[in-house]
CSV table of C-alpha atoms in Angstrom, one decimal:
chain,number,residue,atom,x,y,z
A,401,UNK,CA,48.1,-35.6,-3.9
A,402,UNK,CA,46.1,-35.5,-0.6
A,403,UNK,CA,43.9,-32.4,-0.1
A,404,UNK,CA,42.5,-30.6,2.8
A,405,UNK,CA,40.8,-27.3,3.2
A,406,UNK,CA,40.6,-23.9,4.7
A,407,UNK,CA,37.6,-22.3,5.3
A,408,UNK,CA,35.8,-24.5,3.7
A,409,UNK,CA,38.2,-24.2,0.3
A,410,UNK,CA,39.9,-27.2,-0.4
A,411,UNK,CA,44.3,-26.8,-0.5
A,412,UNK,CA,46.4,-29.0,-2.3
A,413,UNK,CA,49.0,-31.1,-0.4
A,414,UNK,CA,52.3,-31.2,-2.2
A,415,UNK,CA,53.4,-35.3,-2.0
A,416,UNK,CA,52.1,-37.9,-0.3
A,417,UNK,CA,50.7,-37.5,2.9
A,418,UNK,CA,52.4,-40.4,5.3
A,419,UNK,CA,51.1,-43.4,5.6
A,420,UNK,CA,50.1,-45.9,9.2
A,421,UNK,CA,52.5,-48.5,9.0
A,422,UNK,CA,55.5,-46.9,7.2
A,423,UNK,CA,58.4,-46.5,8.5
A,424,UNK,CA,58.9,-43.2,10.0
A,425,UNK,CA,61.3,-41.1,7.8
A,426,UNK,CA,64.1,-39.7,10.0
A,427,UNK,CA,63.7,-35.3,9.8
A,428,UNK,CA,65.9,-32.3,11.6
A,429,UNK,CA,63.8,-29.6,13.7
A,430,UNK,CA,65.2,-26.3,14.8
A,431,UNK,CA,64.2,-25.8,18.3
A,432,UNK,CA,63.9,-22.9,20.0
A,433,UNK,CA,67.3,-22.2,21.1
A,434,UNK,CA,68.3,-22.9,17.0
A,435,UNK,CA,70.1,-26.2,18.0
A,436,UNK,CA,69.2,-28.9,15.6
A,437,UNK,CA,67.6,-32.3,16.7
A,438,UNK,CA,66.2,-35.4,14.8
A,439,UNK,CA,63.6,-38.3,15.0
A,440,UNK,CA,66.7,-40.1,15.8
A,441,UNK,CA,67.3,-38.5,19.1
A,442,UNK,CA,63.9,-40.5,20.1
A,443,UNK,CA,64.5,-43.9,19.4
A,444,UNK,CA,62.6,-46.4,21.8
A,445,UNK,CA,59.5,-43.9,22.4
A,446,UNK,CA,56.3,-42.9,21.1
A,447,UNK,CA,56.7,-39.6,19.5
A,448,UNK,CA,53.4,-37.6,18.2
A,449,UNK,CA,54.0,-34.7,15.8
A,450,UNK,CA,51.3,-31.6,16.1
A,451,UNK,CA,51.9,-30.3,13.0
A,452,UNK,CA,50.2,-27.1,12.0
A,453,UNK,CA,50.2,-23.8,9.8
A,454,UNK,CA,51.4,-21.6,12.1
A,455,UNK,CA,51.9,-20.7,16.2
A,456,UNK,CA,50.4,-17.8,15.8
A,457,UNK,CA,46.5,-19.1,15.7
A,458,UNK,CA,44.4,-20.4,17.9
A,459,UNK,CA,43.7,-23.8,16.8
A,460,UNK,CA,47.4,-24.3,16.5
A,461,UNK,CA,48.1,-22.5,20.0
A,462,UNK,CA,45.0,-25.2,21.3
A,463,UNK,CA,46.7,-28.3,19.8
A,464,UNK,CA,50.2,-27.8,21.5
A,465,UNK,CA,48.5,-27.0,25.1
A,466,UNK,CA,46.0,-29.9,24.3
A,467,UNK,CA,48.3,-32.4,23.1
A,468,UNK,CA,50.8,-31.6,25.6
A,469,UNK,CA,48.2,-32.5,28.7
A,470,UNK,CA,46.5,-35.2,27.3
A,471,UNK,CA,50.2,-37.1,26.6
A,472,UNK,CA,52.1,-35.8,30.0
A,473,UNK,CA,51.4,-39.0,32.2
A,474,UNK,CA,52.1,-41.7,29.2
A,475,UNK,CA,54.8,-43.4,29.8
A,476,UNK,CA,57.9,-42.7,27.0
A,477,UNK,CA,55.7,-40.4,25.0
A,478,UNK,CA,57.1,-37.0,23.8
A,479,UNK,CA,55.3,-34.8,21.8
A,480,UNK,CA,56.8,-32.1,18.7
A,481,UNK,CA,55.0,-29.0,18.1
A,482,UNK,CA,56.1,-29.1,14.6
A,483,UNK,CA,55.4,-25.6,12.0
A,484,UNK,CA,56.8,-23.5,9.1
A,485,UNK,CA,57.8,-20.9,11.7
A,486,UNK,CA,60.3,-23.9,12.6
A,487,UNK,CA,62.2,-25.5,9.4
A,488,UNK,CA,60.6,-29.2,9.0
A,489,UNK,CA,61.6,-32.2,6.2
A,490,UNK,CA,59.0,-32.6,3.7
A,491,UNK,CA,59.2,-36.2,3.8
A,492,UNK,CA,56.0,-36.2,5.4
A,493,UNK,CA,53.7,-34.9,2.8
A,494,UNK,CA,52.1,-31.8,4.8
A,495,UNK,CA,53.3,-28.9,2.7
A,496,UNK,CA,50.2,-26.8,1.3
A,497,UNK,CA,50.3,-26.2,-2.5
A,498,UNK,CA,47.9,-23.4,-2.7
A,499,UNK,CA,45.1,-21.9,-1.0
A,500,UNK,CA,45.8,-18.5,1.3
A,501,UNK,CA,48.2,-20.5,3.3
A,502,UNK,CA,50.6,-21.8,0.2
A,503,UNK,CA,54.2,-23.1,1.6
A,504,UNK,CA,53.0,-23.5,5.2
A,505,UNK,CA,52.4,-26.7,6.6
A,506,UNK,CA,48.5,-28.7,6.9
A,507,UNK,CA,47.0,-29.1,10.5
A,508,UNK,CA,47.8,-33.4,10.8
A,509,UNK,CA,49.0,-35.5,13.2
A,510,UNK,CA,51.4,-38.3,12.9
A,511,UNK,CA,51.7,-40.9,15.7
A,512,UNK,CA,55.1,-42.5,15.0
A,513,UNK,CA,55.9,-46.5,17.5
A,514,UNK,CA,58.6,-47.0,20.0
A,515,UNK,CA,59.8,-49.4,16.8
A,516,UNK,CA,59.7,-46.5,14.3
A,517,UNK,CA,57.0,-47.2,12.6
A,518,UNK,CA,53.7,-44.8,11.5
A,519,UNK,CA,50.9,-46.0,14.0
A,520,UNK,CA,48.4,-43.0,13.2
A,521,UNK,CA,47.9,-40.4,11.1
A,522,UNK,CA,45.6,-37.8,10.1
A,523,UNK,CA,45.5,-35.0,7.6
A,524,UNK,CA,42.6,-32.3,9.4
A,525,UNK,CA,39.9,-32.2,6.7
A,526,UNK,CA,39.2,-28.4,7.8
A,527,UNK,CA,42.6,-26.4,9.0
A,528,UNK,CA,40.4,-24.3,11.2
A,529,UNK,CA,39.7,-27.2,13.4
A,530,UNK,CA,40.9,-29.0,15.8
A,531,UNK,CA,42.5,-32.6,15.5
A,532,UNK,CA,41.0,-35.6,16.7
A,533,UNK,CA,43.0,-36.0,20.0
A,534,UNK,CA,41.7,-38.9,21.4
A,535,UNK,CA,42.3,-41.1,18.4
A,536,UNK,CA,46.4,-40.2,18.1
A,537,UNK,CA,46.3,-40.9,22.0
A,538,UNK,CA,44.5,-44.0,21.7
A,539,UNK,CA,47.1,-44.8,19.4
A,540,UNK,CA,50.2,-44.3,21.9
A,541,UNK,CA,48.4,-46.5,24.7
């Protein structure tokens, strides 16, 4: 069980946090209009989940607006601003097990290949900070 923390306590990670060079299990988002989509829908591009605790915070608010620059002029990159406002598969191991913030999801990234496959990862060691943006985008390019 992978752990991070928040606020300096660590939190519990329910499963196995994904791993670089797996093959990227297919999941079904909500989007904001409530239609469903899936990994699927992306096939043949670089796709890099922001996953995070919560819209509603800062950090989280920073990473989508980040993110979201930093990939607009790669070419067939999209990136999902994935939380448990949104419903999201477990099948990625980000799910916190306890701590303040039990059932909502870690602050990671997840950089899956054009060919499907995990080419980055990172579980934040600290929730309250930001992710390390210039690795997952190094990882796209």
């Amino acid at each position: 069980m992978a752990t991070t923390k928040f606020k300096g306590q660590p939190v519990k990670v329910i499963g196995e946090f994904i791993k670089v060079g797996s093959v990227a299990p297919d999941f079904e988002l909500v989007k904001t209009d409530l239609s469903s989509f899936s990994l699927k829908e992306l096939n043949g591009k670089n796709v890099i989940l922001n996953i995070f605790p919560s819209l509603d915070t800062g950090v989280c608010a920073t990473s989508v607006r980040k993110f979201n620059k930093l990939a607009a002029g790669l070419p067939d990159t999209v990136v999902l601003a994935i939380s448990k406002d949104l419903p999201f598969d477990e099948n990625y191991g980000v799910r916190m097990a306890d701590g303040p913030l039990a059932g909502l999801l870690a602050r990671s990234v997840v950089v899956i290949g054009k060919d499907g496959k995990i080419a980055y990862t990172e579980l934040v060691p600290e929730i309250t900070q930001e992710p390390d943006y210039d690795k997952a985008i190094a990882a796209v390019k």
